[in-house]
mmCIF file of C-alpha atoms and ligand atoms in Angstrom:
data_model
loop_
_atom_site.group_PDB
_atom_site.id
_atom_site.type_symbol
_atom_site.label_atom_id
_atom_site.label_comp_id
_atom_site.label_asym_id
_atom_site.label_seq_id
_atom_site.Cartn_x
_atom_site.Cartn_y
_atom_site.Cartn_z
ATOM 1 C CA MET A 62 0.000 0.000 0.000
ATOM 2 C CA THR A 63 1.431 3.414 -0.932
ATOM 3 C CA GLN A 64 1.772 5.874 1.905
ATOM 4 C CA ARG A 65 -0.655 8.791 1.910
ATOM 5 C CA PRO A 66 0.867 12.262 1.748
ATOM 6 C CA SER A 67 1.146 14.034 5.110
ATOM 7 C CA ILE A 68 -0.078 17.587 5.520
ATOM 8 C CA LEU A 69 -0.331 20.126 8.353
ATOM 9 C CA VAL A 70 -3.228 22.427 9.217
ATOM 10 C CA ALA A 71 -1.438 25.137 11.178
ATOM 11 C CA ARG A 72 -4.453 26.580 13.023
ATOM 12 C CA ALA A 73 -7.811 25.269 14.251
ATOM 13 C CA ILE A 74 -10.354 25.110 11.429
ATOM 14 C CA PHE A 75 -13.793 23.549 10.924
ATOM 15 C CA PRO A 76 -13.935 19.763 11.657
ATOM 16 C CA GLU A 77 -15.785 19.044 8.408
ATOM 17 C CA VAL A 78 -12.926 20.599 6.434
ATOM 18 C CA ILE A 79 -10.418 18.420 8.306
ATOM 19 C CA GLU A 80 -12.584 15.399 7.462
ATOM 20 C CA ARG A 81 -12.502 16.306 3.756
ATOM 21 C CA LEU A 82 -8.722 16.566 3.894
ATOM 22 C CA ARG A 83 -8.524 13.194 5.718
ATOM 23 C CA GLU A 84 -10.194 11.511 2.746
ATOM 24 C CA HIS A 85 -6.922 12.131 0.863
ATOM 25 C CA PHE A 86 -4.123 12.772 3.348
ATOM 26 C CA ASP A 87 -2.694 12.076 6.791
ATOM 27 C CA VAL A 88 -3.560 15.317 8.524
ATOM 28 C CA GLU A 89 -1.809 16.817 11.541
ATOM 29 C CA THR A 90 -3.867 19.531 13.216
ATOM 30 C CA ASN A 91 -3.339 22.215 15.835
ATOM 31 C CA HIS A 92 -6.339 21.827 18.138
ATOM 32 C CA THR A 93 -5.002 24.363 20.633
ATOM 33 C CA ASP A 94 -5.040 27.037 17.909
ATOM 34 C CA ALA A 95 -1.947 28.635 19.484
ATOM 35 C CA PRO A 96 0.100 30.096 16.616
ATOM 36 C CA PHE A 97 3.370 28.171 16.143
ATOM 37 C CA THR A 98 6.684 29.946 16.555
ATOM 38 C CA PRO A 99 8.762 29.830 13.339
ATOM 39 C CA GLN A 100 10.824 27.015 14.879
ATOM 40 C CA GLN A 101 7.745 25.011 15.899
ATOM 41 C CA LEU A 102 6.301 25.476 12.429
ATOM 42 C CA ALA A 103 9.497 24.204 10.803
ATOM 43 C CA GLU A 104 9.454 21.182 13.156
ATOM 44 C CA ARG A 105 5.803 20.399 12.424
ATOM 45 C CA LEU A 106 6.432 20.682 8.688
ATOM 46 C CA GLN A 107 9.073 17.935 8.607
ATOM 47 C CA GLY A 108 7.825 15.252 6.206
ATOM 48 C CA LYS A 109 4.773 17.343 5.185
ATOM 49 C CA VAL A 110 4.010 18.151 1.557
ATOM 50 C CA ALA A 111 1.338 20.766 2.258
ATOM 51 C CA VAL A 112 0.229 23.202 4.923
ATOM 52 C CA LEU A 113 -2.898 25.297 5.410
ATOM 53 C CA THR A 114 -1.875 28.615 6.973
ATOM 54 C CA THR A 115 -3.413 31.863 8.158
ATOM 55 C CA GLY A 116 -1.858 35.320 8.283
ATOM 56 C CA SER A 117 -0.082 34.321 11.528
ATOM 57 C CA GLU A 118 2.307 31.906 9.784
ATOM 58 C CA ARG A 119 5.225 33.493 7.928
ATOM 59 C CA ILE A 120 6.526 31.537 4.963
ATOM 60 C CA GLY A 121 9.972 32.742 3.914
ATOM 61 C CA ALA A 122 13.269 31.479 2.537
ATOM 62 C CA GLU A 123 14.594 30.190 5.871
ATOM 63 C CA LEU A 124 11.536 28.081 6.610
ATOM 64 C CA LEU A 125 11.428 26.775 3.026
ATOM 65 C CA ALA A 126 15.086 25.726 3.217
ATOM 66 C CA ALA A 127 14.311 23.816 6.425
ATOM 67 C CA CYS A 128 11.302 22.024 4.876
ATOM 68 C CA PRO A 129 12.473 20.571 1.535
ATOM 69 C CA GLN A 130 9.469 18.228 1.173
ATOM 70 C CA LEU A 131 6.959 21.073 1.173
ATOM 71 C CA LYS A 132 5.118 21.498 -2.149
ATOM 72 C CA VAL A 133 2.155 23.760 -1.439
ATOM 73 C CA VAL A 134 1.140 26.397 1.121
ATOM 74 C CA ALA A 135 -2.548 27.305 1.088
ATOM 75 C CA ASN A 136 -3.364 30.524 2.915
ATOM 76 C CA ILE A 137 -6.836 30.757 4.449
ATOM 77 C CA ALA A 138 -6.960 34.452 3.529
ATOM 78 C CA VAL A 139 -7.072 36.564 0.416
ATOM 79 C CA GLY A 140 -4.181 38.708 1.699
ATOM 80 C CA TYR A 141 -0.813 36.964 1.567
ATOM 81 C CA ASN A 142 1.717 39.418 2.960
ATOM 82 C CA ASN A 143 2.774 36.568 5.298
ATOM 83 C CA PHE A 144 4.195 34.830 2.195
ATOM 84 C CA ASP A 145 7.487 35.637 0.515
ATOM 85 C CA VAL A 146 6.128 34.616 -2.895
ATOM 86 C CA PRO A 147 9.420 35.089 -4.810
ATOM 87 C CA ALA A 148 11.168 32.850 -2.239
ATOM 88 C CA MET A 149 8.393 30.262 -2.610
ATOM 89 C CA THR A 150 8.680 30.380 -6.384
ATOM 90 C CA ALA A 151 12.456 30.032 -6.158
ATOM 91 C CA ALA A 152 12.009 27.014 -3.869
ATOM 92 C CA GLY A 153 9.430 25.481 -6.226
ATOM 93 C CA VAL A 154 6.641 25.753 -3.637
ATOM 94 C CA LEU A 155 3.125 26.606 -4.791
ATOM 95 C CA ALA A 156 1.276 29.409 -2.963
ATOM 96 C CA THR A 157 -2.518 29.778 -2.978
ATOM 97 C CA ASN A 158 -4.977 32.205 -1.342
ATOM 98 C CA THR A 159 -8.770 32.557 -1.024
ATOM 99 C CA PRO A 160 -10.034 35.328 -3.334
ATOM 100 C CA ASP A 161 -13.693 35.957 -4.221
ATOM 101 C CA VAL A 162 -15.343 33.876 -1.481
ATOM 102 C CA LEU A 163 -14.948 36.713 1.045
ATOM 103 C CA THR A 164 -15.490 39.761 -1.160
ATOM 104 C CA GLU A 165 -19.092 40.641 -0.287
ATOM 105 C CA THR A 166 -18.794 39.726 3.399
ATOM 106 C CA THR A 167 -15.702 41.886 3.774
ATOM 107 C CA ALA A 168 -17.351 44.758 1.901
ATOM 108 C CA ASP A 169 -20.342 44.444 4.278
ATOM 109 C CA PHE A 170 -17.996 44.792 7.224
ATOM 110 C CA GLY A 171 -16.197 47.757 5.679
ATOM 111 C CA PHE A 172 -19.529 49.468 5.516
ATOM 112 C CA ALA A 173 -20.471 48.380 9.042
ATOM 113 C CA LEU A 174 -17.243 49.895 10.364
ATOM 114 C CA LEU A 175 -17.814 53.070 8.351
ATOM 115 C CA MET A 176 -21.333 53.414 9.775
ATOM 116 C CA ALA A 177 -20.230 52.651 13.342
ATOM 117 C CA THR A 178 -17.412 55.178 13.074
ATOM 118 C CA ALA A 179 -19.354 57.976 11.413
ATOM 119 C CA ARG A 180 -22.364 57.558 13.703
ATOM 120 C CA ARG A 181 -20.291 56.987 16.862
ATOM 121 C CA VAL A 182 -21.989 53.675 17.661
ATOM 122 C CA THR A 183 -19.408 52.166 20.017
ATOM 123 C CA GLU A 184 -18.467 55.438 21.696
ATOM 124 C CA SER A 185 -22.119 56.089 22.580
ATOM 125 C CA GLU A 186 -22.633 52.484 23.696
ATOM 126 C CA HIS A 187 -19.701 52.751 26.112
ATOM 127 C CA PHE A 188 -21.252 55.957 27.480
ATOM 128 C CA LEU A 189 -24.603 54.229 27.981
ATOM 129 C CA ARG A 190 -23.092 51.105 29.578
ATOM 130 C CA ALA A 191 -21.096 53.309 31.947
ATOM 131 C CA GLY A 192 -24.397 54.709 33.277
ATOM 132 C CA LEU A 193 -23.603 58.221 32.028
ATOM 133 C CA TRP A 194 -26.843 58.786 30.080
ATOM 134 C CA SER A 195 -29.034 61.149 32.081
ATOM 135 C CA LYS A 196 -31.015 63.014 29.410
ATOM 136 C CA TRP A 197 -31.653 63.243 25.660
ATOM 137 C CA ALA A 198 -29.736 66.152 24.120
ATOM 138 C CA LEU A 199 -29.723 67.668 20.651
ATOM 139 C CA HIS A 200 -25.969 67.527 20.215
ATOM 140 C CA MET A 201 -25.400 64.187 21.999
ATOM 141 C CA PHE A 202 -23.104 61.947 19.915
ATOM 142 C CA ALA A 203 -23.904 63.904 16.779
ATOM 143 C CA GLY A 204 -21.751 62.289 14.126
ATOM 144 C CA ALA A 205 -21.029 62.633 10.435
ATOM 145 C CA GLU A 206 -23.565 62.161 7.645
ATOM 146 C CA VAL A 207 -23.125 58.969 5.607
ATOM 147 C CA HIS A 208 -25.824 59.149 2.887
ATOM 148 C CA GLY A 209 -25.055 61.665 0.182
ATOM 149 C CA SER A 210 -21.477 62.193 1.384
ATOM 150 C CA THR A 211 -18.256 61.543 -0.534
ATOM 151 C CA LEU A 212 -16.867 58.041 -0.166
ATOM 152 C CA GLY A 213 -13.159 57.711 -0.942
ATOM 153 C CA ILE A 214 -11.624 54.302 -1.579
ATOM 154 C CA LEU A 215 -7.889 53.658 -1.675
ATOM 155 C CA GLY A 216 -7.278 50.315 -3.411
ATOM 156 C CA MET A 217 -10.017 49.393 -5.875
ATOM 157 C CA GLY A 218 -9.870 45.602 -6.153
ATOM 158 C CA ARG A 219 -12.835 43.303 -5.673
ATOM 159 C CA ILE A 220 -13.549 44.384 -2.090
ATOM 160 C CA GLY A 221 -13.080 48.083 -2.890
ATOM 161 C CA GLN A 222 -15.600 47.765 -5.714
ATOM 162 C CA GLY A 223 -18.030 46.003 -3.349
ATOM 163 C CA ILE A 224 -17.798 48.930 -0.929
ATOM 164 C CA ALA A 225 -18.202 51.394 -3.791
ATOM 165 C CA ARG A 226 -21.399 49.647 -4.966
ATOM 166 C CA ARG A 227 -22.830 49.765 -1.459
ATOM 167 C CA GLY A 228 -22.013 53.455 -1.139
ATOM 168 C CA ALA A 229 -23.287 54.484 -4.570
ATOM 169 C CA HIS A 230 -26.396 52.331 -4.823
ATOM 170 C CA GLY A 231 -27.341 51.972 -1.159
ATOM 171 C CA PHE A 232 -26.446 55.360 0.286
ATOM 172 C CA GLY A 233 -26.405 57.738 -2.674
ATOM 173 C CA MET A 234 -22.746 58.585 -2.039
ATOM 174 C CA GLN A 235 -20.384 60.160 -4.540
ATOM 175 C CA VAL A 236 -17.652 57.570 -4.936
ATOM 176 C CA ILE A 237 -14.068 58.525 -5.744
ATOM 177 C CA TYR A 238 -11.125 56.149 -5.749
ATOM 178 C CA HIS A 239 -7.423 55.867 -6.251
ATOM 179 C CA ASN A 240 -5.654 52.687 -7.296
ATOM 180 C CA ARG A 241 -2.359 51.671 -8.896
ATOM 181 C CA SER A 242 -4.260 51.127 -12.127
ATOM 182 C CA ARG A 243 -7.508 52.718 -13.199
ATOM 183 C CA LEU A 244 -10.574 50.455 -13.643
ATOM 184 C CA ASP A 245 -12.041 50.021 -17.112
ATOM 185 C CA ALA A 246 -15.051 52.162 -17.964
ATOM 186 C CA ALA A 247 -17.586 49.345 -17.438
ATOM 187 C CA SER A 248 -16.271 48.567 -13.933
ATOM 188 C CA GLU A 249 -16.247 52.284 -13.024
ATOM 189 C CA ALA A 250 -19.846 52.584 -14.256
ATOM 190 C CA ALA A 251 -20.960 49.497 -12.278
ATOM 191 C CA CYS A 252 -19.923 51.122 -9.022
ATOM 192 C CA GLN A 253 -20.379 54.737 -10.153
ATOM 193 C CA ALA A 254 -16.815 55.506 -9.121
ATOM 194 C CA ARG A 255 -14.584 58.328 -10.366
ATOM 195 C CA TYR A 256 -10.800 57.954 -10.527
ATOM 196 C CA VAL A 257 -8.823 60.729 -8.788
ATOM 197 C CA SER A 258 -5.223 61.254 -7.677
ATOM 198 C CA LYS A 259 -4.278 60.200 -4.147
ATOM 199 C CA ALA A 260 -3.982 63.885 -3.172
ATOM 200 C CA GLU A 261 -7.535 64.590 -4.415
ATOM 201 C CA LEU A 262 -8.828 61.491 -2.645
ATOM 202 C CA LEU A 263 -7.385 62.640 0.676
ATOM 203 C CA LYS A 264 -8.712 66.155 0.180
ATOM 204 C CA GLN A 265 -12.245 65.322 -0.958
ATOM 205 C CA ALA A 266 -13.273 62.185 0.948
ATOM 206 C CA ASP A 267 -15.722 62.488 3.831
ATOM 207 C CA HIS A 268 -15.097 58.812 4.553
ATOM 208 C CA LEU A 269 -11.882 57.219 3.360
ATOM 209 C CA VAL A 270 -11.788 53.401 3.247
ATOM 210 C CA LEU A 271 -8.467 51.571 2.813
ATOM 211 C CA VAL A 272 -8.660 48.298 0.906
ATOM 212 C CA LEU A 273 -5.217 48.000 -0.669
ATOM 213 C CA PRO A 274 -2.812 45.070 -0.217
ATOM 214 C CA TYR A 275 0.124 45.497 2.156
ATOM 215 C CA SER A 276 3.589 45.690 0.590
ATOM 216 C CA ALA A 277 6.782 47.695 1.042
ATOM 217 C CA GLU A 278 5.168 50.202 -1.334
ATOM 218 C CA SER A 279 1.987 50.615 0.730
ATOM 219 C CA HIS A 280 3.756 50.701 4.123
ATOM 220 C CA HIS A 281 2.493 53.827 5.943
ATOM 221 C CA ALA A 282 0.555 54.925 2.854
ATOM 222 C CA ILE A 283 -1.420 56.903 5.432
ATOM 223 C CA GLY A 284 0.900 58.736 7.828
ATOM 224 C CA ALA A 285 1.031 62.189 9.407
ATOM 225 C CA ALA A 286 1.444 63.961 6.038
ATOM 226 C CA GLU A 287 -1.577 62.210 4.497
ATOM 227 C CA LEU A 288 -3.740 62.669 7.603
ATOM 228 C CA ALA A 289 -2.946 66.403 7.463
ATOM 229 C CA GLN A 290 -4.440 66.549 3.963
ATOM 230 C CA MET A 291 -7.787 65.055 5.067
ATOM 231 C CA LYS A 292 -10.825 67.071 6.122
ATOM 232 C CA PRO A 293 -11.052 67.685 9.880
ATOM 233 C CA THR A 294 -14.560 66.183 9.657
ATOM 234 C CA ALA A 295 -13.386 63.047 7.814
ATOM 235 C CA THR A 296 -13.375 59.447 8.996
ATOM 236 C CA LEU A 297 -10.718 56.882 8.096
ATOM 237 C CA ILE A 298 -11.517 53.158 7.852
ATOM 238 C CA ASN A 299 -8.815 50.460 7.597
ATOM 239 C CA ILE A 300 -9.945 46.929 6.740
ATOM 240 C CA ALA A 301 -6.846 46.191 4.646
ATOM 241 C CA ARG A 302 -3.732 45.422 6.673
ATOM 242 C CA GLY A 303 -1.891 46.844 9.643
ATOM 243 C CA GLY A 304 1.154 48.808 8.561
ATOM 244 C CA ILE A 305 -0.704 50.618 5.793
ATOM 245 C CA VAL A 306 -1.587 53.231 8.419
ATOM 246 C CA ASP A 307 1.037 54.717 10.745
ATOM 247 C CA ASP A 308 -0.929 53.924 13.914
ATOM 248 C CA ALA A 309 1.122 56.282 16.131
ATOM 249 C CA ALA A 310 0.504 59.212 13.771
ATOM 250 C CA LEU A 311 -3.187 58.288 13.555
ATOM 251 C CA ALA A 312 -3.555 58.284 17.356
ATOM 252 C CA VAL A 313 -2.125 61.836 17.439
ATOM 253 C CA ALA A 314 -4.451 62.995 14.631
ATOM 254 C CA LEU A 315 -7.461 61.520 16.444
ATOM 255 C CA ARG A 316 -6.516 62.979 19.812
ATOM 256 C CA GLU A 317 -5.951 66.427 18.283
ATOM 257 C CA ARG A 318 -9.145 66.059 16.199
ATOM 258 C CA ARG A 319 -7.273 66.667 12.964
ATOM 259 C CA ILE A 320 -9.678 64.075 11.575
ATOM 260 C CA ALA A 321 -13.021 63.271 13.222
ATOM 261 C CA ALA A 322 -12.768 59.530 13.758
ATOM 262 C CA ALA A 323 -11.341 56.219 12.599
ATOM 263 C CA GLY A 324 -12.515 52.612 12.366
ATOM 264 C CA LEU A 325 -9.752 50.023 12.433
ATOM 265 C CA ASP A 326 -9.987 46.265 11.947
ATOM 266 C CA VAL A 327 -6.246 45.747 11.406
ATOM 267 C CA PHE A 328 -3.167 47.011 13.249
ATOM 268 C CA GLU A 329 0.577 47.284 12.954
ATOM 269 C CA GLY A 330 1.998 44.335 14.925
ATOM 270 C CA GLU A 331 -1.454 42.838 15.701
ATOM 271 C CA PRO A 332 -2.684 41.306 17.921
ATOM 272 C CA GLN A 333 -0.868 44.088 19.766
ATOM 273 C CA VAL A 334 -2.604 47.451 19.377
ATOM 274 C CA HIS A 335 -0.777 50.767 19.709
ATOM 275 C CA PRO A 336 -1.525 51.822 23.324
ATOM 276 C CA ASP A 337 -2.427 55.380 22.290
ATOM 277 C CA LEU A 338 -5.250 54.064 20.101
ATOM 278 C CA LEU A 339 -6.773 52.385 23.149
ATOM 279 C CA THR A 340 -7.110 55.711 24.963
ATOM 280 C CA VAL A 341 -8.670 57.898 22.269
ATOM 281 C CA PRO A 342 -12.494 57.822 22.252
ATOM 282 C CA ASN A 343 -13.058 58.598 18.563
ATOM 283 C CA VAL A 344 -11.870 55.282 17.186
ATOM 284 C CA VAL A 345 -13.777 52.023 16.678
ATOM 285 C CA LEU A 346 -11.491 49.006 17.126
ATOM 286 C CA THR A 347 -12.237 45.449 16.000
ATOM 287 C CA PRO A 348 -9.941 42.370 16.034
ATOM 288 C CA HIS A 349 -9.405 41.615 12.305
ATOM 289 C CA ILE A 350 -12.903 40.219 11.731
ATOM 290 C CA ALA A 351 -13.898 41.740 8.377
ATOM 291 C CA SER A 352 -14.403 38.334 6.723
ATOM 292 C CA ALA A 353 -15.739 36.684 9.879
ATOM 293 C CA THR A 354 -19.117 35.152 9.178
ATOM 294 C CA ILE A 355 -19.471 31.415 9.658
ATOM 295 C CA THR A 356 -20.448 30.958 6.008
ATOM 296 C CA THR A 357 -17.503 32.917 4.664
ATOM 297 C CA ARG A 358 -14.896 31.528 7.030
ATOM 298 C CA LYS A 359 -16.056 28.002 6.064
ATOM 299 C CA ALA A 360 -15.843 28.958 2.388
ATOM 300 C CA MET A 361 -12.296 30.257 2.938
ATOM 301 C CA ALA A 362 -11.197 27.082 4.750
ATOM 302 C CA ASN A 363 -12.860 24.904 2.095
ATOM 303 C CA LEU A 364 -11.182 26.812 -0.743
ATOM 304 C CA ALA A 365 -7.775 26.404 0.914
ATOM 305 C CA ALA A 366 -8.491 22.663 1.319
ATOM 306 C CA ASP A 367 -9.723 22.433 -2.285
ATOM 307 C CA ASN A 368 -6.507 24.056 -3.476
ATOM 308 C CA VAL A 369 -4.411 21.434 -1.670
ATOM 309 C CA ILE A 370 -6.625 18.521 -2.800
ATOM 310 C CA ALA A 371 -6.857 19.690 -6.430
ATOM 311 C CA PHE A 372 -3.122 20.349 -6.623
ATOM 312 C CA LEU A 373 -1.901 17.168 -4.929
ATOM 313 C CA THR A 374 -4.407 14.828 -6.611
ATOM 314 C CA GLN A 375 -4.730 16.423 -10.085
ATOM 315 C CA GLY A 376 -1.940 19.006 -10.338
ATOM 316 C CA GLN A 377 -4.497 21.787 -10.789
ATOM 317 C CA PRO A 378 -4.848 24.269 -7.925
ATOM 318 C CA LEU A 379 -7.894 26.548 -8.068
ATOM 319 C CA THR A 380 -6.413 29.889 -7.045
ATOM 320 C CA PRO A 381 -2.620 29.772 -7.410
ATOM 321 C CA LEU A 382 -0.514 32.870 -6.675
ATOM 322 C CA ASN A 383 2.591 31.597 -8.494
ATOM 323 C CA PRO A 384 1.292 29.240 -11.218
ATOM 324 C CA GLU A 385 4.684 29.441 -12.907
ATOM 325 C CA VAL A 386 5.996 26.869 -10.389
ATOM 326 C CA LEU A 387 3.501 24.217 -11.519
ATOM 327 C CA PRO A 388 5.630 22.559 -14.240
ATOM 328 C CA LYS A 389 8.612 22.450 -11.885
ATOM 329 C CA VAL A 390 6.661 20.957 -8.934
ATOM 330 C CA LEU A 391 4.683 18.513 -11.048
ATOM 331 C CA ASN A 392 7.793 17.150 -12.762
ATOM 332 C CA ALA A 393 9.796 16.891 -9.524
HETATM 333 C C1 LIG B 81 -7.853 38.077 4.465
HETATM 334 O O1 LIG B 81 -8.495 37.191 3.916
HETATM 335 O O2 LIG B 81 -6.835 38.560 3.978
HETATM 336 C C2 LIG B 81 -8.343 38.526 5.796
HETATM 337 O O3 LIG B 81 -7.728 39.703 6.186
HETATM 338 C C3 LIG B 81 -8.128 37.431 6.838
HETATM 339 O O4 LIG B 81 -6.760 37.343 7.080
#
């Protein structure tokens, strides 16, 4: 009897997805869900041909050199800044992610965070829970208008376009965006979005939503200089990645009311959060949950599993990030 390939699932996922993987492979799991240190990960990967990862697991040249049997790393996330893709390609290791299945859910959350931030939902709830509400008042927690305002989007991929559609069609917002490349006319028309320079975006947006991938290029794309160009009444929403915003500079801008408020789902160095952000009232903070519905998280885990199954059983991954390695891995 030929031995079944061994794979690792680096974090706790849904039991039914593990069962699907067990139909094909010997599967080692991490029931505790404690993220592995790089050394633990390298140890667990000995003899494994595949691993399902999340953003907590870094896959770089050193780890790849220590795990020569590894053939495929399937991220349970659309973002893959935890992968050194060129190093994976050089090592002949396939990388996959989970696009599409989380687009609408994440766009929903972007809008939820925008609404909560603009309308001061959590700040007013904390006030109420603290027993501070003694009377109705005209000015109490008066926030910023959402409908009819100008929605700015930095990074206009699938999720950005989902947020644009919600803003334009649901809330009658004027949508402006900036992106590395401009959308084609049909895509712009579908979400009624107008392309502007980054400087115009910062200047005109009443609500600025960040949905761009993290890279060396986008590191601190929003820092003190950019915050200074925004309206003092503006809100800033980050559902992209920590590190795109300079969190220390943002905390200063919020404290000094240089912008009105921010909603953040992602942080530099998460799960640590810059201590100054924890003490300013005009920020809504959530723990990286933009794609977190049961349906979508199951779809993400299933797509990662499908990538590993389809690649290892038929040589055809569904959503490869570096398809150029396929001939090399398949002929190895
Ligand atoms: C993603 O899919 O990239 C989400 O941020 C979860 O990591």
